[in-house]
mmCIF file of C-alpha atoms and ligand atoms in Angstrom:
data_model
loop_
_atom_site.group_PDB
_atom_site.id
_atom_site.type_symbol
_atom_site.label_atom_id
_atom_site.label_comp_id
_atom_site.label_asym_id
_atom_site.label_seq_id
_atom_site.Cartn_x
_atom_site.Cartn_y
_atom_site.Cartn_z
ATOM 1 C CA UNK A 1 -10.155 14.667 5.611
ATOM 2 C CA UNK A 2 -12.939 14.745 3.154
ATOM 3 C CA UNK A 3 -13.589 18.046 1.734
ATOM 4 C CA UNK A 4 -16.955 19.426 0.649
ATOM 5 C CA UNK A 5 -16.914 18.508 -2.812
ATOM 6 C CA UNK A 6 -16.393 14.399 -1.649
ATOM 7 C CA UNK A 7 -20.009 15.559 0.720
ATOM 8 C CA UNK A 8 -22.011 17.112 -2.562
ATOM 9 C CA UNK A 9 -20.701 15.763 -5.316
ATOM 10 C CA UNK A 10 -22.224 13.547 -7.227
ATOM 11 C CA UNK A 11 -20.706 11.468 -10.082
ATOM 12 C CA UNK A 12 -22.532 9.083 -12.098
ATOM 13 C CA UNK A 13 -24.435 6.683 -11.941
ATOM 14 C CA UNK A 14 -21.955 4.508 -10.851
ATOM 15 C CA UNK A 15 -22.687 0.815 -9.949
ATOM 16 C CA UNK A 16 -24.042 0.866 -6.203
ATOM 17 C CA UNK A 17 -23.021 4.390 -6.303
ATOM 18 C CA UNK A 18 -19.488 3.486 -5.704
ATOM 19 C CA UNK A 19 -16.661 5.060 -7.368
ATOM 20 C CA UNK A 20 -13.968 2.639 -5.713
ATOM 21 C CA UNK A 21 -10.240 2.480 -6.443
ATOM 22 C CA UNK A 22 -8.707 0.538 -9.072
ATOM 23 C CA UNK A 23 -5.416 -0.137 -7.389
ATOM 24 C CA UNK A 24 -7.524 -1.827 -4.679
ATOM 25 C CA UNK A 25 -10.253 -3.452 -6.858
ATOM 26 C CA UNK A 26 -10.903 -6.770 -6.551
ATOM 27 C CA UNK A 27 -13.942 -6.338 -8.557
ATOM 28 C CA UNK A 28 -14.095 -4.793 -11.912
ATOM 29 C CA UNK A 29 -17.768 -3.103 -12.778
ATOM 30 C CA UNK A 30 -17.397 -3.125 -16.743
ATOM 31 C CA UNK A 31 -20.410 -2.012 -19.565
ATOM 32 C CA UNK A 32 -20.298 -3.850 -22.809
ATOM 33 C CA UNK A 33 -23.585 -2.027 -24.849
ATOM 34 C CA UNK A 34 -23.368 -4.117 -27.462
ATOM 35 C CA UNK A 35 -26.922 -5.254 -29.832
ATOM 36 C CA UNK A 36 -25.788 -5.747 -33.334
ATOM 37 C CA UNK A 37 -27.309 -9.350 -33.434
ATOM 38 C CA UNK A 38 -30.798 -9.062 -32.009
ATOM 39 C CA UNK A 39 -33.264 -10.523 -33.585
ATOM 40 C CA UNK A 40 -36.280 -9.522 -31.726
ATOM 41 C CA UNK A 41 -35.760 -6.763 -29.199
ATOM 42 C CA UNK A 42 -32.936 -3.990 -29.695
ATOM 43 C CA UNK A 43 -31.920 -1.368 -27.063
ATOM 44 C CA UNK A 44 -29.235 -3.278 -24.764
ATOM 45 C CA UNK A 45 -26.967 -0.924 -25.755
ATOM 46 C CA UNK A 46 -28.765 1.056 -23.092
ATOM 47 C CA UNK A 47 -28.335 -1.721 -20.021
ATOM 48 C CA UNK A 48 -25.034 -0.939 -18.410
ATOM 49 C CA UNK A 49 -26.010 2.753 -17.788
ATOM 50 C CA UNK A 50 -29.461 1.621 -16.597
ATOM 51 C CA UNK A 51 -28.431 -1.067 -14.541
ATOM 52 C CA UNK A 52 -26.222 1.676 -12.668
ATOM 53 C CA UNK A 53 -29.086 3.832 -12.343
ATOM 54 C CA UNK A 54 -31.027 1.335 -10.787
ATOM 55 C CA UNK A 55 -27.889 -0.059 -8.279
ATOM 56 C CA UNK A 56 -27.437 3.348 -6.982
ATOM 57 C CA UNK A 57 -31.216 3.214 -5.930
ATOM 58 C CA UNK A 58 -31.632 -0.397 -4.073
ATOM 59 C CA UNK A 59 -30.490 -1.149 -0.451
ATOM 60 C CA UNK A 60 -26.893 -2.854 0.094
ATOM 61 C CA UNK A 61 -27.581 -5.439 1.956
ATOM 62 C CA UNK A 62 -28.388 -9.235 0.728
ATOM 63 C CA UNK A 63 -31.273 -11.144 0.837
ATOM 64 C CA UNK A 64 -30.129 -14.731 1.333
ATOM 65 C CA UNK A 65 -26.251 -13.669 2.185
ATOM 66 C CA UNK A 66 -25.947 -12.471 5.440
ATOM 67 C CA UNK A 67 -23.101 -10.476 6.595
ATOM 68 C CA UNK A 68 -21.055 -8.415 4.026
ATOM 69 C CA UNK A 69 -22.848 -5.469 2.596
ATOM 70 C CA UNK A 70 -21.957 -3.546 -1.191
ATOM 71 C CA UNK A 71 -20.483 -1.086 0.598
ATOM 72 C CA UNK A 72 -17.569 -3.959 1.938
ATOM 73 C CA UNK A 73 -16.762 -4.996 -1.413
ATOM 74 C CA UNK A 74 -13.786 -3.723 -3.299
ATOM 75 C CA UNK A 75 -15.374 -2.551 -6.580
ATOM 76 C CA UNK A 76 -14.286 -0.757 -9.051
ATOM 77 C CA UNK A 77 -16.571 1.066 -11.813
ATOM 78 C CA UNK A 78 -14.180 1.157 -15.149
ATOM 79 C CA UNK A 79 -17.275 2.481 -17.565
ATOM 80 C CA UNK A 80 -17.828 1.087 -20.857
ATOM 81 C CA UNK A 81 -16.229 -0.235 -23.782
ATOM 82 C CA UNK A 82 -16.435 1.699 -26.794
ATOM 83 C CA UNK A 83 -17.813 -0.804 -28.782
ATOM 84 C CA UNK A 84 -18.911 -0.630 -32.684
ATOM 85 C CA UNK A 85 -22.812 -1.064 -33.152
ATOM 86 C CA UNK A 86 -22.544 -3.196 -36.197
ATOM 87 C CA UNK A 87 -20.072 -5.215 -35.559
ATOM 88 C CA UNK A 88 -20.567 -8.007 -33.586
ATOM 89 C CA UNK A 89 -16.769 -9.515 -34.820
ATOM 90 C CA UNK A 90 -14.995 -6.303 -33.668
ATOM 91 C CA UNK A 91 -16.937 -5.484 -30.227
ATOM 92 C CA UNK A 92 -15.929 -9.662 -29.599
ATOM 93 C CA UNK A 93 -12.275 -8.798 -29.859
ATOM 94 C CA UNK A 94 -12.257 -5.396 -28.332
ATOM 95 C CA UNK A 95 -14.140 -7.008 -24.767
ATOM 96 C CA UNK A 96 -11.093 -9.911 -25.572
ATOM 97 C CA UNK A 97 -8.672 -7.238 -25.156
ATOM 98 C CA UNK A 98 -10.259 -5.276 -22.186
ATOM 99 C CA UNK A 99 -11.302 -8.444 -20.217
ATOM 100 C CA UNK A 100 -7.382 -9.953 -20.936
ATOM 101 C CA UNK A 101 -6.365 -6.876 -19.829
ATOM 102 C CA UNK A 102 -8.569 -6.701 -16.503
ATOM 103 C CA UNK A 103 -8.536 -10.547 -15.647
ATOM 104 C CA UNK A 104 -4.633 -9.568 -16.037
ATOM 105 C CA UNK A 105 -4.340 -7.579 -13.676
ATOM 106 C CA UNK A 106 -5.851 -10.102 -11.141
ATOM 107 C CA UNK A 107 -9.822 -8.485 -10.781
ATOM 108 C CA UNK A 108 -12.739 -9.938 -11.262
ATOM 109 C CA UNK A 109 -14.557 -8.626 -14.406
ATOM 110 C CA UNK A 110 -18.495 -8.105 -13.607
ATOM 111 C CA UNK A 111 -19.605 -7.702 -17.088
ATOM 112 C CA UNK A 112 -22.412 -5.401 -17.518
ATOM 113 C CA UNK A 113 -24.159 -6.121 -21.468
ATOM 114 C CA UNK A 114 -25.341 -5.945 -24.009
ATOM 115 C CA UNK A 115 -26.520 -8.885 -25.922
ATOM 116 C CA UNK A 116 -25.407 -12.187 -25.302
ATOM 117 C CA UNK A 117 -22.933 -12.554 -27.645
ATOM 118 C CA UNK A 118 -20.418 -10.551 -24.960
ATOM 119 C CA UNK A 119 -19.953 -13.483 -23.553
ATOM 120 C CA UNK A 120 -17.667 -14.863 -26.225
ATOM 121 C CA UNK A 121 -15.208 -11.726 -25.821
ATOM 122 C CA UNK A 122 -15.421 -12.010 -22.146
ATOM 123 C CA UNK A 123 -14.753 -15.683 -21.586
ATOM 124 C CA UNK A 124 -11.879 -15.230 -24.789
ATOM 125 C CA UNK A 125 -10.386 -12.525 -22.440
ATOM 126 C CA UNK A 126 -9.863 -14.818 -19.514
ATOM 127 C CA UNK A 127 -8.827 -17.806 -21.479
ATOM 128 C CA UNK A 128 -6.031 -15.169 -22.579
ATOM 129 C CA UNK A 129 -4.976 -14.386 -18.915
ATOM 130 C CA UNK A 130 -4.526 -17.913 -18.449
ATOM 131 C CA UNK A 131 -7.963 -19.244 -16.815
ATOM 132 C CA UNK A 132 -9.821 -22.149 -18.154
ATOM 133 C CA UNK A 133 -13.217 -22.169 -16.348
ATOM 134 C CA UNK A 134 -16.276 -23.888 -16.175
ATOM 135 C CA UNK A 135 -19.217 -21.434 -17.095
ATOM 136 C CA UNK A 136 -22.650 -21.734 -15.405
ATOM 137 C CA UNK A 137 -24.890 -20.137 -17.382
ATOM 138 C CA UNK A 138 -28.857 -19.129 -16.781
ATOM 139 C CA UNK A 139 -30.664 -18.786 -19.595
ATOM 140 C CA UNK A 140 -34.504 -19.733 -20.670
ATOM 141 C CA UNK A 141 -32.278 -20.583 -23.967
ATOM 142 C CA UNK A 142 -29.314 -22.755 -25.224
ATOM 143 C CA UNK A 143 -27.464 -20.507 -27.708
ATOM 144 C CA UNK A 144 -26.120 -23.565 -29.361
ATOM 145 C CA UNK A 145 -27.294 -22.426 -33.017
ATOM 146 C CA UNK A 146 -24.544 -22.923 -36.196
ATOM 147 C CA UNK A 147 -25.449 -19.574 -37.504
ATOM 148 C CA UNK A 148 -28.845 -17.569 -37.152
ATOM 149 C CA UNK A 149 -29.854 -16.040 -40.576
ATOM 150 C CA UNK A 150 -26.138 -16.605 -41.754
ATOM 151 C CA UNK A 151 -24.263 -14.650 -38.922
ATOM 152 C CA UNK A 152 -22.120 -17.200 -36.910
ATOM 153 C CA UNK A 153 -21.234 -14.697 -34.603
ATOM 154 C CA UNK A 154 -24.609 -13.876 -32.881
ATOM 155 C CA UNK A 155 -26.504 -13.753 -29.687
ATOM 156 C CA UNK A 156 -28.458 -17.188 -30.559
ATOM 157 C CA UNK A 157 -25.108 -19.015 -31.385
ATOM 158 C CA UNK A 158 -22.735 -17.691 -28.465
ATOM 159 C CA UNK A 159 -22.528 -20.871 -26.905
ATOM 160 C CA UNK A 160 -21.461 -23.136 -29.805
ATOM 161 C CA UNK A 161 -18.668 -20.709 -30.390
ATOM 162 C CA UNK A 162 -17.746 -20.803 -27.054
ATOM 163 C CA UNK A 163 -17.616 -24.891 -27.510
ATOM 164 C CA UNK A 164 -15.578 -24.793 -30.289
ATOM 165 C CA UNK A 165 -13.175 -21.411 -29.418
ATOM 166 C CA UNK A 166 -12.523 -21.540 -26.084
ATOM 167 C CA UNK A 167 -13.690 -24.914 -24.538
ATOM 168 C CA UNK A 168 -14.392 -24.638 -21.389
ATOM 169 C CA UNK A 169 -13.992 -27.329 -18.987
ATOM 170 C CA UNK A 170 -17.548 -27.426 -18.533
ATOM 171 C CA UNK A 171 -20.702 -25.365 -19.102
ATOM 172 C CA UNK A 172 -23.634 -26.236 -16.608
ATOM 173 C CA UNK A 173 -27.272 -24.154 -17.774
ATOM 174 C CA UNK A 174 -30.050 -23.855 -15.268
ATOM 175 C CA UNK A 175 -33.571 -22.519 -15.960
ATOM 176 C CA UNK A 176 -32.956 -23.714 -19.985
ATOM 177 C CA UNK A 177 -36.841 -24.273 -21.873
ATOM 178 C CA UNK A 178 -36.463 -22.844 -25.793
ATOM 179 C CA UNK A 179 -34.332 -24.735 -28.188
ATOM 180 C CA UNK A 180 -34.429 -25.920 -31.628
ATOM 181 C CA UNK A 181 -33.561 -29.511 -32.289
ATOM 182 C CA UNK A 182 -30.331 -28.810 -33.488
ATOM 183 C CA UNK A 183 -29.501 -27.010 -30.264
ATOM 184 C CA UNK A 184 -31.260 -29.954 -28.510
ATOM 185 C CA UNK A 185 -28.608 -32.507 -30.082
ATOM 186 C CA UNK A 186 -25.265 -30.439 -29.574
ATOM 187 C CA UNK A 187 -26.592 -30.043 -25.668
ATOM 188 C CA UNK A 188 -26.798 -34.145 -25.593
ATOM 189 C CA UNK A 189 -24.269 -35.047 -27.510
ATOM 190 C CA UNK A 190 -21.468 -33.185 -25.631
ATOM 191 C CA UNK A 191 -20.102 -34.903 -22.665
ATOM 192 C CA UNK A 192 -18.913 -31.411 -21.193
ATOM 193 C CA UNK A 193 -22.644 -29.842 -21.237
ATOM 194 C CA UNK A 194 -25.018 -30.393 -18.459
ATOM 195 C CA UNK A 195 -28.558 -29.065 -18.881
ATOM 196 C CA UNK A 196 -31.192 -27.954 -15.649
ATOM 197 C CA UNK A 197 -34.094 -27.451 -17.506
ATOM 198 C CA UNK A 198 -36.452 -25.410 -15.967
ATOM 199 C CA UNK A 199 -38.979 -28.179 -15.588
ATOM 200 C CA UNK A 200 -36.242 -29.780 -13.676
ATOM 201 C CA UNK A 201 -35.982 -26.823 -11.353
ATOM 202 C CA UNK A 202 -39.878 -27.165 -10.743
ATOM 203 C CA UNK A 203 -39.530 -30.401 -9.684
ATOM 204 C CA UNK A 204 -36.466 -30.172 -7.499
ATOM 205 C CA UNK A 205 -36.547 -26.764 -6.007
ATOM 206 C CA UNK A 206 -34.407 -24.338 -5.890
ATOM 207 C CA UNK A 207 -32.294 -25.528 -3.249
ATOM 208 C CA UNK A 208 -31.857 -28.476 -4.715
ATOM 209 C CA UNK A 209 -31.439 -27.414 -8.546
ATOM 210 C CA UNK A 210 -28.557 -25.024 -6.876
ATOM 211 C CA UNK A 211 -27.069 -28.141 -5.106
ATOM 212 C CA UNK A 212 -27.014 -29.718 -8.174
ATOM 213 C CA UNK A 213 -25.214 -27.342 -10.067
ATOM 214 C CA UNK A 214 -22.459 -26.846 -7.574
ATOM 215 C CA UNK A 215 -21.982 -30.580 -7.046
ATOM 216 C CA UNK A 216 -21.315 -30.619 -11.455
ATOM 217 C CA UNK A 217 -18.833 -27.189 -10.926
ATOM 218 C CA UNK A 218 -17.253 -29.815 -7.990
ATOM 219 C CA UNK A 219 -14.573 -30.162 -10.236
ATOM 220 C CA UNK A 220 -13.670 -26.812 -11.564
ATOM 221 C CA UNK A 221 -10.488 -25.009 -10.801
ATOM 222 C CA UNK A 222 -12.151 -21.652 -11.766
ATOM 223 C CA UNK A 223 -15.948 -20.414 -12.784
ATOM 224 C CA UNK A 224 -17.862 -18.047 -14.903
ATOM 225 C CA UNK A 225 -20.958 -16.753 -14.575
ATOM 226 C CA UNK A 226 -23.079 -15.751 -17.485
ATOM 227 C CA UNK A 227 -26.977 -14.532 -16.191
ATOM 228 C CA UNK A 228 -29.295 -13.670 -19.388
ATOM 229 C CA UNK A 229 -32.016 -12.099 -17.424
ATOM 230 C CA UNK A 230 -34.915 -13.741 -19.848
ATOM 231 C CA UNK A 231 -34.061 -16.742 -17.686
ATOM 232 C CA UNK A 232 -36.973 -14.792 -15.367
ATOM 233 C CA UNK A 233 -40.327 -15.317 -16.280
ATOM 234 C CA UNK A 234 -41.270 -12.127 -18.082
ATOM 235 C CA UNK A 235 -43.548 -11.195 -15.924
ATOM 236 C CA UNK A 236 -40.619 -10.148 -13.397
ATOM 237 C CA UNK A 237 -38.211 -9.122 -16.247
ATOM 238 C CA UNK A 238 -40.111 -7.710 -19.086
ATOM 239 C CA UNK A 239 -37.352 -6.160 -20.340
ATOM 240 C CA UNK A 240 -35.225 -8.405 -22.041
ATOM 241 C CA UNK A 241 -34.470 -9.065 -26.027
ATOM 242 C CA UNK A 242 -36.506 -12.501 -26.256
ATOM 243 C CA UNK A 243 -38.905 -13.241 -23.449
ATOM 244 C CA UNK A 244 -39.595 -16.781 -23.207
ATOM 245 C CA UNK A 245 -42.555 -17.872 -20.438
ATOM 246 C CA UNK A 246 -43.330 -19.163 -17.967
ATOM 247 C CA UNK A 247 -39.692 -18.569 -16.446
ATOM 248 C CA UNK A 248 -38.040 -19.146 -13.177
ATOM 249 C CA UNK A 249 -38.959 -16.431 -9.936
ATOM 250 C CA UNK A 250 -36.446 -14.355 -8.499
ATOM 251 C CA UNK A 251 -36.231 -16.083 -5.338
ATOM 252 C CA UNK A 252 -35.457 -19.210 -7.425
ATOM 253 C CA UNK A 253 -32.983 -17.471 -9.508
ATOM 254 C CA UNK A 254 -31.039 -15.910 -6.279
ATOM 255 C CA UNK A 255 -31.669 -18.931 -3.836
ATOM 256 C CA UNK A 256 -30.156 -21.022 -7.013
ATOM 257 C CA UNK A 257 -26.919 -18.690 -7.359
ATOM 258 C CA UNK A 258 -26.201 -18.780 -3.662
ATOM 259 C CA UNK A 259 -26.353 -22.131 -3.658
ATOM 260 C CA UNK A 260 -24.075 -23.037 -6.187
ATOM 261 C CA UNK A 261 -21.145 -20.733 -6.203
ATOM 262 C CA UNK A 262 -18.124 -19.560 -4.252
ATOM 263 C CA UNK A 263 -14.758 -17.239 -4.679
ATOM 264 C CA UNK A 264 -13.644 -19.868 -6.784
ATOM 265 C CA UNK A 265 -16.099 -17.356 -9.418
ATOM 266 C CA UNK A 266 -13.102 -15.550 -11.958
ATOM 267 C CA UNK A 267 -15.793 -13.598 -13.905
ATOM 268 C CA UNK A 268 -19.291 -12.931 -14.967
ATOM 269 C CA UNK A 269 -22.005 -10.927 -16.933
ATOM 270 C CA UNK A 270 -25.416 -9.695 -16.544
ATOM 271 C CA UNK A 271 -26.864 -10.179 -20.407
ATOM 272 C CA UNK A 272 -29.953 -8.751 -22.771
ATOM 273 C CA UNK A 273 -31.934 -6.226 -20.744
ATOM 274 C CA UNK A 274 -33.623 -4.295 -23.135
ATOM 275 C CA UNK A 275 -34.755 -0.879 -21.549
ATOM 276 C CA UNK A 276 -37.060 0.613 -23.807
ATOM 277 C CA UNK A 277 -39.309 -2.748 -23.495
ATOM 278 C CA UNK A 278 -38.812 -2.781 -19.303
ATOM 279 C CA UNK A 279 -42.205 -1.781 -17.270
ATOM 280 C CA UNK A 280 -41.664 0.363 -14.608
ATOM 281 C CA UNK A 281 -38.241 -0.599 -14.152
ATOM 282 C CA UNK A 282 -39.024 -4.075 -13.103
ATOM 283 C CA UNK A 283 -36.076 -5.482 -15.292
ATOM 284 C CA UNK A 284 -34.054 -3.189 -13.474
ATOM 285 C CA UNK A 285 -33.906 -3.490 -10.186
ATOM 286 C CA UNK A 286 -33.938 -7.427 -10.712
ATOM 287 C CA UNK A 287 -30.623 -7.042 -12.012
ATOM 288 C CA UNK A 288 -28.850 -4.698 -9.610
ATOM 289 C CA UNK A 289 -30.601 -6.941 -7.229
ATOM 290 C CA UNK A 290 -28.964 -10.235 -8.915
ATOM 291 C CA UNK A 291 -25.437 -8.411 -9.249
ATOM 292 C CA UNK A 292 -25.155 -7.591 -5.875
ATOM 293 C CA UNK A 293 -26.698 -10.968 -4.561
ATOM 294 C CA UNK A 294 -24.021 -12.696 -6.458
ATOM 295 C CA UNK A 295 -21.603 -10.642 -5.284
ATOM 296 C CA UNK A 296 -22.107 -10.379 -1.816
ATOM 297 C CA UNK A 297 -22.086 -14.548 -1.993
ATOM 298 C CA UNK A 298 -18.831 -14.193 -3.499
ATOM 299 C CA UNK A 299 -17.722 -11.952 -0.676
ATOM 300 C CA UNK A 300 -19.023 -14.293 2.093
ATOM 301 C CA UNK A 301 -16.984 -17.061 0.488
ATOM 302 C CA UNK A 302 -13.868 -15.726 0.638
ATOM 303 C CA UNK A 303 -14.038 -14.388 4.272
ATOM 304 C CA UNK A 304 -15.590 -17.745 5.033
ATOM 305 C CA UNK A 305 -12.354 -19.376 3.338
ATOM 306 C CA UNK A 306 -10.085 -16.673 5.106
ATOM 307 C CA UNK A 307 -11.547 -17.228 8.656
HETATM 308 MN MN1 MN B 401 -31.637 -16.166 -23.616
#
């Protein structure tokens, strides 16, 4: 029987509010404030506690997913890493050995950043617990630098070390429209990369863009998600490191994700939102929103494949 202290307590913030039992989790809630490479913006070493903030605050329910609330979900809120803040090398290894560690174990690790370059410590982590997935990644950019201003392992370069370290069987972007040449080339010339550009979206709609990208992840065994929020047009997520318009809308973003994914999902992360440059907590919300839309489509999927 729940005693008074489980009716006014109040520990926190906690993604959705929910403190959730590991021994049960399916889902792993994990911070990774990491922003020793940005080259514009710096602050999203602030996001995973902000992010929280703003998930205890939105309603549970989905907008496009019907049926399961957050409440249904067996989450899990570990914290944060304790990463270095000049280090990008050592914060990459330490999310390696967390995310191993978590994937492991058999939960889902919903990766809260931090700049983009998480994603290399995250994905290294699963590829250690044995998963070789195809990564779907939204992003107004490509990542597919050699090295920006000499440092190879950076936010703008993520994704050729990801090609080159941990090859995935695939990486699919959506909602991709800044790129240097050189990223331009390594996108082409790479049989395993498939590109949605976000003129391409325009043209298609969403539903069809999503379609799109699930018939390429047809395929996969297993699938990461990587979301850098600055694939929004800025004027729904101001706060992010680099803010590229005109971007995609949220209905596009989440209409998109619902349409392309499924349990077969082993991991993801929520990249680059950059507090102190957020209005009114736009930035915010649109990410606790995303996070939960995702994962409530996640949720429907497997009862869906249970039933
Ligand atoms: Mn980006």
């Amino acid at each position: 029987m729940p005693g008074v202290i489980d009716l006014y307590r109040v520990r926190g913030p906690l993604f959705a509010g929910i403190e959730g039992r590991r021994d049960r989790a399916v889902y792993s809630i994990i911070g990774a404030p990491l922003d020793a490479t940005s080259s514009y913006r710096k602050g999203q070493r602030w996001a995973p506690r902000y992010i929280r903030e703003a998930s205890e605050n939105i309603e549970s329910n989905g907008y496009y997913v019907r049926g399961p609330v957050i409440e249904d979900l067996a989450m899990y809120d570990e914290g944060d890493i304790a990463l270095p803040h000049g280090d990008a090398r050592e914060a990459v290894d330490r999310i390696e050995r967390v995310i191993g560690e978590v994937a492991g174990e058999d939960r889902v690790p919903v990766v809260l950043g931090g700049e983009h370059t998480i994603t290399l410590g995250v994905l290294r982590g699963l590829m250690a617990a044995g998963y070789s997935p195809c990564v779907l990644v939204l992003d107004a950019h490509l990542d597919l630098r050699n090295d920006y201003m000499g440092e190879e392992v950076s936010h703008a370069t993520v994704f050729r070390r990801v090609l080159e370290q941990v090859h995935p069987d695939k990486i699919v972007y959506v909602g991709v429209r800044a790129f240097s040449e050189e990223e331009a080339g390594i996108a082409e010339s790479r049989g395993e990369v498939e590109v949605l550009y976000s003129w391409d979206v325009e043209r298609m709609g969403p539903i069809n863009a999503g379609t799109k990208a699930r018939l390429v992840l047809s395929g996969c065994r297993h699938i990461y998600i990587s979301i850098d929020m600055d694939v929004y047009d800025p004027a729904h997520a101001p706060g992010v490191g680099t803010p590229e318009p005109p971007g995609l809308r949220p209905r596009e973003v989440l209409k998109i994700l619902v349409e392309a994914i499924d349990d077969r999902v082993v991991g993801m992360d929520l990249v680059e939102v950059t507090p102190p440059y957020d209005c009114g907590g736009i930035t915010g919300v649109l990410v606790a929103k995303t996070i939960q839309e995702v994962l409530l489509a996640l949720e429907a999927s497997r009862r869906h494949r249970r039933a």
